[in-house]
Amino acid sequence: MTGITARKSVAVTHRTATAAASAAVDVIEALLHSGGLRTLGVATGSSPGPVYREMARRQLDLSEVTLFALDEYIGLPDGHQESYRAVVEREVAHPLRVPPARVHVPDGADPAAYDELIADNGGIDLQILGVGRNGHIGFNEPGSSFDSLTRVVDLDESTREANARFFGSLAEVPHRSVTQGVRTILNARRIVVVVSGVDKAAAVAAAIDGPRTEAMPASVLRDHADVTWFLDEDAASQLRPPARDGGDA
Ligand code: F6R
């Protein structure tokens, strides 16, 4: 497995999303077993699902790890099954044996407290990220300041439409969320980005090969010293050719 060394970020292409997820879990597992994974930032949505399932399949024990969700909808009733607290508990904490007291989710009533809580826990050792079709990371939509901290934001209509698949209808998708800021995300020691599908190919190419601009939030990831993109072939299909070298089967 090789990557792109000319860029700060490394992009590794795998034939399938399952293979990409497995490679991402190799990184997470190595960090866990070296004792370097005390805090884990977790994205929700479709992209990291195969990562969490593979972690569970390998029976990784995260009972000593503290989880920090990337974001949370605002306005859903407590316990709603699509709230990100519920998703993190169901898809990550429960299968990986993280006790409920170690699961943290940002609170729209006091967003700044989340950055303090992360700092009090020594910062995030590894952040798992997905990327939106418009290039958002967390719910930092295009135009978000690269210096932003955890805060309440409006969701783009395209994001609400993309996420309507998790709800009964578009009308049920909240309009606002609380998200780790771009700076909060960059403060993580290590970042693993997992992206699959042709509908993300343009965002991936813009983030890795295009200009660094707040119009494309994921382009900020090149500022980070330790970020690895795990892509399937579809997500990598619009990258400049060198970035597609070196993937596995
Ligand atoms: C989720 C999150 C979002 C998603 C992104 C991609 O916690 O912060 O940035 O990672 O919207 O979502 P999927 O993977 O569902 O396409």
CSV table of C-alpha atoms and ligand atoms in Angstrom, one decimal:
chain,number,residue,atom,x,y,z
A,1,MET,CA,0.0,0.0,0.0
A,2,THR,CA,1.5,3.3,-1.0
A,3,GLY,CA,0.3,6.8,-1.1
A,4,ILE,CA,1.1,10.3,-2.3
A,5,THR,CA,4.2,11.6,-0.7
A,6,ALA,CA,4.3,14.9,-2.7
A,7,ARG,CA,1.4,16.1,-0.7
A,8,LYS,CA,1.1,16.5,3.0
A,9,SER,CA,-2.0,14.4,3.1
A,10,VAL,CA,-1.8,10.8,1.9
A,11,ALA,CA,-4.6,9.3,-0.2
A,12,VAL,CA,-4.8,5.6,-0.6
A,13,THR,CA,-7.2,4.0,-3.1
A,14,HIS,CA,-8.8,0.6,-2.6
A,15,ARG,CA,-11.0,-1.3,-5.0
A,16,THR,CA,-13.9,-1.3,-2.6
A,17,ALA,CA,-15.2,0.6,0.3
A,18,THR,CA,-14.9,-2.5,2.5
A,19,ALA,CA,-11.2,-2.8,1.6
A,20,ALA,CA,-10.7,1.0,2.3
A,21,ALA,CA,-12.4,0.6,5.7
A,22,SER,CA,-10.3,-2.4,6.6
A,23,ALA,CA,-7.1,-0.4,5.8
A,24,ALA,CA,-8.4,2.5,8.0
A,25,VAL,CA,-9.1,0.0,10.8
A,26,ASP,CA,-5.5,-1.2,10.5
A,27,VAL,CA,-4.4,2.3,11.5
A,28,ILE,CA,-6.9,2.6,14.3
A,29,GLU,CA,-6.1,-0.9,15.7
A,30,ALA,CA,-2.3,-0.2,15.7
A,31,LEU,CA,-2.9,3.1,17.6
A,32,LEU,CA,-5.2,1.3,20.1
A,33,HIS,CA,-2.7,-1.4,20.7
A,34,SER,CA,0.2,1.0,21.1
A,35,GLY,CA,-1.7,2.8,23.9
A,36,GLY,CA,-2.0,5.9,21.8
A,37,LEU,CA,-5.8,5.9,21.4
A,38,ARG,CA,-7.3,7.4,24.5
A,39,THR,CA,-9.8,9.7,22.7
A,40,LEU,CA,-11.5,9.0,19.4
A,41,GLY,CA,-13.5,11.5,17.3
A,42,VAL,CA,-16.4,9.8,15.5
A,43,ALA,CA,-18.2,10.8,12.4
A,44,THR,CA,-21.7,9.4,11.7
A,45,GLY,CA,-23.4,8.8,8.3
A,46,SER,CA,-22.8,6.1,5.8
A,47,SER,CA,-19.1,6.5,5.1
A,48,PRO,CA,-17.7,5.3,8.5
A,49,GLY,CA,-20.2,2.5,8.9
A,50,PRO,CA,-17.9,-0.1,7.3
A,51,VAL,CA,-15.1,1.1,9.6
A,52,TYR,CA,-17.2,0.6,12.8
A,53,ARG,CA,-18.4,-2.8,11.6
A,54,GLU,CA,-14.9,-3.9,10.9
A,55,MET,CA,-13.7,-2.7,14.3
A,56,ALA,CA,-16.5,-4.7,15.9
A,57,ARG,CA,-15.7,-7.8,13.7
A,58,ARG,CA,-12.1,-7.6,15.0
A,59,GLN,CA,-13.5,-7.3,18.5
A,60,LEU,CA,-11.6,-4.2,19.3
A,61,ASP,CA,-12.1,-3.2,22.9
A,62,LEU,CA,-12.6,0.5,23.3
A,63,SER,CA,-13.8,0.3,26.9
A,64,GLU,CA,-11.0,2.6,28.0
A,65,VAL,CA,-11.4,5.0,25.1
A,66,THR,CA,-13.5,8.2,25.2
A,67,LEU,CA,-15.6,9.1,22.2
A,68,PHE,CA,-16.3,12.6,20.9
A,69,ALA,CA,-19.0,12.9,18.2
A,70,LEU,CA,-18.3,15.3,15.4
A,71,ASP,CA,-21.7,16.9,15.4
A,72,GLU,CA,-25.3,16.7,16.4
A,73,TYR,CA,-28.6,17.8,15.0
A,74,ILE,CA,-30.5,20.5,16.8
A,75,GLY,CA,-34.3,20.1,17.3
A,76,LEU,CA,-34.7,16.4,17.4
A,77,PRO,CA,-36.6,15.0,20.4
A,78,ASP,CA,-34.4,13.3,23.0
A,79,GLY,CA,-33.7,9.7,22.1
A,80,HIS,CA,-34.6,10.1,18.4
A,81,GLN,CA,-33.0,7.2,16.6
A,82,GLU,CA,-31.4,9.5,14.0
A,83,SER,CA,-29.9,11.8,16.6
A,84,TYR,CA,-26.2,11.4,16.4
A,85,ARG,CA,-26.0,10.5,20.1
A,86,ALA,CA,-28.3,7.6,19.3
A,87,VAL,CA,-26.3,6.6,16.2
A,88,VAL,CA,-22.9,6.8,18.0
A,89,GLU,CA,-24.3,4.7,20.9
A,90,ARG,CA,-25.8,2.1,18.5
A,91,GLU,CA,-23.1,1.9,15.9
A,92,VAL,CA,-20.0,2.6,17.8
A,93,ALA,CA,-20.2,2.6,21.6
A,94,HIS,CA,-22.3,-0.5,22.1
A,95,PRO,CA,-20.5,-2.8,19.7
A,96,LEU,CA,-17.1,-1.6,20.8
A,97,ARG,CA,-17.9,-1.7,24.6
A,98,VAL,CA,-17.5,2.1,25.3
A,99,PRO,CA,-19.4,2.9,28.5
A,100,PRO,CA,-22.1,5.5,28.1
A,101,ALA,CA,-20.2,7.9,30.4
A,102,ARG,CA,-17.4,8.0,27.8
A,103,VAL,CA,-19.7,9.1,25.0
A,104,HIS,CA,-19.7,12.8,24.4
A,105,VAL,CA,-21.8,14.7,21.9
A,106,PRO,CA,-21.8,18.5,21.4
A,107,ASP,CA,-24.7,20.5,23.0
A,108,GLY,CA,-26.2,23.3,21.0
A,109,ALA,CA,-27.0,25.1,24.3
A,110,ASP,CA,-23.3,25.4,25.1
A,111,PRO,CA,-21.0,24.7,22.1
A,112,ALA,CA,-17.9,26.2,23.6
A,113,ALA,CA,-18.0,23.7,26.5
A,114,TYR,CA,-17.3,21.0,23.9
A,115,ASP,CA,-13.9,22.4,23.0
A,116,GLU,CA,-13.1,22.7,26.7
A,117,LEU,CA,-14.2,19.2,27.3
A,118,ILE,CA,-12.0,17.9,24.5
A,119,ALA,CA,-9.0,19.9,25.8
A,120,ASP,CA,-9.7,18.6,29.4
A,121,ASN,CA,-9.5,15.1,28.0
A,122,GLY,CA,-6.1,15.8,26.4
A,123,GLY,CA,-7.3,16.5,22.9
A,124,ILE,CA,-8.5,14.0,20.2
A,125,ASP,CA,-5.9,11.3,19.3
A,126,LEU,CA,-7.6,10.2,16.1
A,127,GLN,CA,-10.6,11.8,14.3
A,128,ILE,CA,-12.6,9.7,11.8
A,129,LEU,CA,-14.1,11.9,9.1
A,130,GLY,CA,-16.5,11.6,6.2
A,131,VAL,CA,-16.9,14.3,3.6
A,132,GLY,CA,-20.1,15.8,2.2
A,133,ARG,CA,-20.8,16.0,-1.5
A,134,ASN,CA,-20.3,19.8,-1.1
A,135,GLY,CA,-17.0,19.2,0.7
A,136,HIS,CA,-18.3,19.8,4.2
A,137,ILE,CA,-16.4,18.2,7.2
A,138,GLY,CA,-18.5,17.7,10.3
A,139,PHE,CA,-21.3,20.2,9.5
A,140,ASN,CA,-18.9,22.9,8.5
A,141,GLU,CA,-20.6,23.8,5.3
A,142,PRO,CA,-18.8,25.8,2.5
A,143,GLY,CA,-17.9,29.2,3.7
A,144,SER,CA,-17.1,28.1,7.2
A,145,SER,CA,-14.1,29.8,8.7
A,146,PHE,CA,-11.0,27.7,8.9
A,147,ASP,CA,-10.6,29.1,12.4
A,148,SER,CA,-14.0,28.1,13.6
A,149,LEU,CA,-14.6,26.2,16.9
A,150,THR,CA,-17.6,24.2,18.0
A,151,ARG,CA,-20.7,26.2,17.2
A,152,VAL,CA,-24.3,26.1,16.0
A,153,VAL,CA,-24.7,26.2,12.2
A,154,ASP,CA,-27.4,26.1,9.6
A,155,LEU,CA,-27.3,23.1,7.3
A,156,ASP,CA,-27.2,23.6,3.6
A,157,GLU,CA,-30.3,22.5,1.7
A,158,SER,CA,-28.1,20.0,-0.2
A,159,THR,CA,-27.0,18.5,3.1
A,160,ARG,CA,-30.6,18.2,4.3
A,161,GLU,CA,-31.5,16.6,1.0
A,162,ALA,CA,-28.6,14.2,1.2
A,163,ASN,CA,-29.5,13.2,4.8
A,164,ALA,CA,-33.2,12.9,4.2
A,165,ARG,CA,-32.6,9.2,3.4
A,166,PHE,CA,-32.2,8.7,7.2
A,167,PHE,CA,-35.6,10.3,7.9
A,168,GLY,CA,-39.1,9.7,6.8
A,169,SER,CA,-39.1,12.9,4.7
A,170,LEU,CA,-37.1,16.0,3.9
A,171,ALA,CA,-39.4,18.0,6.2
A,172,GLU,CA,-38.2,15.9,9.2
A,173,VAL,CA,-34.5,16.8,8.7
A,174,PRO,CA,-33.4,19.5,11.1
A,175,HIS,CA,-32.3,22.8,9.7
A,176,ARG,CA,-29.5,23.4,12.3
A,177,SER,CA,-26.8,21.4,14.0
A,178,VAL,CA,-24.0,21.9,16.4
A,179,THR,CA,-20.6,20.9,15.0
A,180,GLN,CA,-17.0,20.7,15.9
A,181,GLY,CA,-15.4,23.6,14.1
A,182,VAL,CA,-12.8,23.4,11.4
A,183,ARG,CA,-10.1,24.4,13.9
A,184,THR,CA,-11.5,21.8,16.4
A,185,ILE,CA,-11.1,19.1,13.8
A,186,LEU,CA,-7.6,20.2,12.8
A,187,ASN,CA,-6.6,20.1,16.4
A,188,ALA,CA,-6.9,16.3,16.4
A,189,ARG,CA,-3.5,14.6,16.4
A,190,ARG,CA,-4.4,12.3,13.6
A,191,ILE,CA,-7.2,12.3,11.0
A,192,VAL,CA,-8.5,9.4,9.0
A,193,VAL,CA,-10.9,10.4,6.2
A,194,VAL,CA,-13.1,7.6,4.7
A,195,VAL,CA,-15.0,8.3,1.5
A,196,SER,CA,-16.7,6.1,-1.0
A,197,GLY,CA,-18.9,6.5,-4.0
A,198,VAL,CA,-18.9,8.4,-7.2
A,199,ASP,CA,-21.1,11.1,-5.8
A,200,LYS,CA,-18.2,12.2,-3.6
A,201,ALA,CA,-15.6,12.1,-6.4
A,202,ALA,CA,-15.7,15.8,-7.3
A,203,ALA,CA,-15.5,16.9,-3.6
A,204,VAL,CA,-12.5,14.5,-3.1
A,205,ALA,CA,-10.7,15.8,-6.1
A,206,ALA,CA,-11.4,19.4,-5.2
A,207,ALA,CA,-10.2,18.9,-1.6
A,208,ILE,CA,-7.0,17.1,-2.5
A,209,ASP,CA,-6.1,18.7,-5.9
A,210,GLY,CA,-8.0,22.0,-5.9
A,211,PRO,CA,-7.3,25.3,-4.2
A,212,ARG,CA,-7.2,25.6,-0.4
A,213,THR,CA,-10.4,27.6,0.1
A,214,GLU,CA,-13.1,28.0,2.7
A,215,ALA,CA,-15.5,27.3,-0.2
A,216,MET,CA,-14.3,23.7,-0.1
A,217,PRO,CA,-14.0,22.9,3.7
A,218,ALA,CA,-12.2,19.6,3.2
A,219,SER,CA,-9.4,21.4,1.4
A,220,VAL,CA,-8.2,22.6,4.8
A,221,LEU,CA,-7.1,19.0,5.6
A,222,ARG,CA,-3.9,19.5,3.7
A,223,ASP,CA,-2.8,21.9,6.5
A,224,HIS,CA,-2.8,18.9,8.9
A,225,ALA,CA,0.5,17.0,9.3
A,226,ASP,CA,-1.1,13.5,9.7
A,227,VAL,CA,-4.2,12.9,7.6
A,228,THR,CA,-4.9,9.8,5.5
A,229,TRP,CA,-7.7,9.5,3.0
A,230,PHE,CA,-9.1,6.0,2.5
A,231,LEU,CA,-11.0,6.0,-0.8
A,232,ASP,CA,-12.7,3.5,-2.9
A,233,GLU,CA,-12.1,3.6,-6.6
A,234,ASP,CA,-15.3,5.6,-7.3
A,235,ALA,CA,-14.5,8.3,-4.8
A,236,ALA,CA,-10.9,8.5,-6.2
A,237,SER,CA,-12.1,8.6,-9.8
A,238,GLN,CA,-11.5,12.3,-10.4
A,239,LEU,CA,-8.2,12.6,-8.7
A,240,ARG,CA,-5.1,13.6,-10.7
A,241,PRO,CA,-3.4,10.4,-11.9
A,242,PRO,CA,-0.5,10.2,-9.3
A,243,ALA,CA,-3.0,10.1,-6.5
A,244,ARG,CA,-4.5,6.9,-7.8
A,245,ASP,CA,-1.2,5.0,-7.8
A,246,GLY,CA,-0.5,2.4,-5.3
A,247,GLY,CA,-3.9,1.1,-4.2
A,248,ASP,CA,-4.4,-2.5,-3.4
A,249,ALA,CA,-6.7,-5.0,-4.9
B,1,F6R,C1,-21.4,13.2,10.1
B,1,F6R,C2,-20.8,14.3,9.5
B,1,F6R,C3,-20.8,14.6,8.0
B,1,F6R,C4,-20.7,13.3,7.2
B,1,F6R,C5,-20.9,13.7,5.7
B,1,F6R,C6,-20.8,12.4,4.8
B,1,F6R,O1,-21.1,13.1,11.5
B,1,F6R,O2,-20.2,15.1,10.2
B,1,F6R,O3,-19.8,15.5,7.7
B,1,F6R,O4,-19.5,12.7,7.4
B,1,F6R,O5,-22.1,14.3,5.5
B,1,F6R,O6,-22.0,11.7,5.1
B,1,F6R,P1,-22.2,10.2,4.5
B,1,F6R,O7,-21.0,9.4,4.9
B,1,F6R,O8,-23.5,9.7,5.1
B,1,F6R,O9,-22.2,10.4,3.0
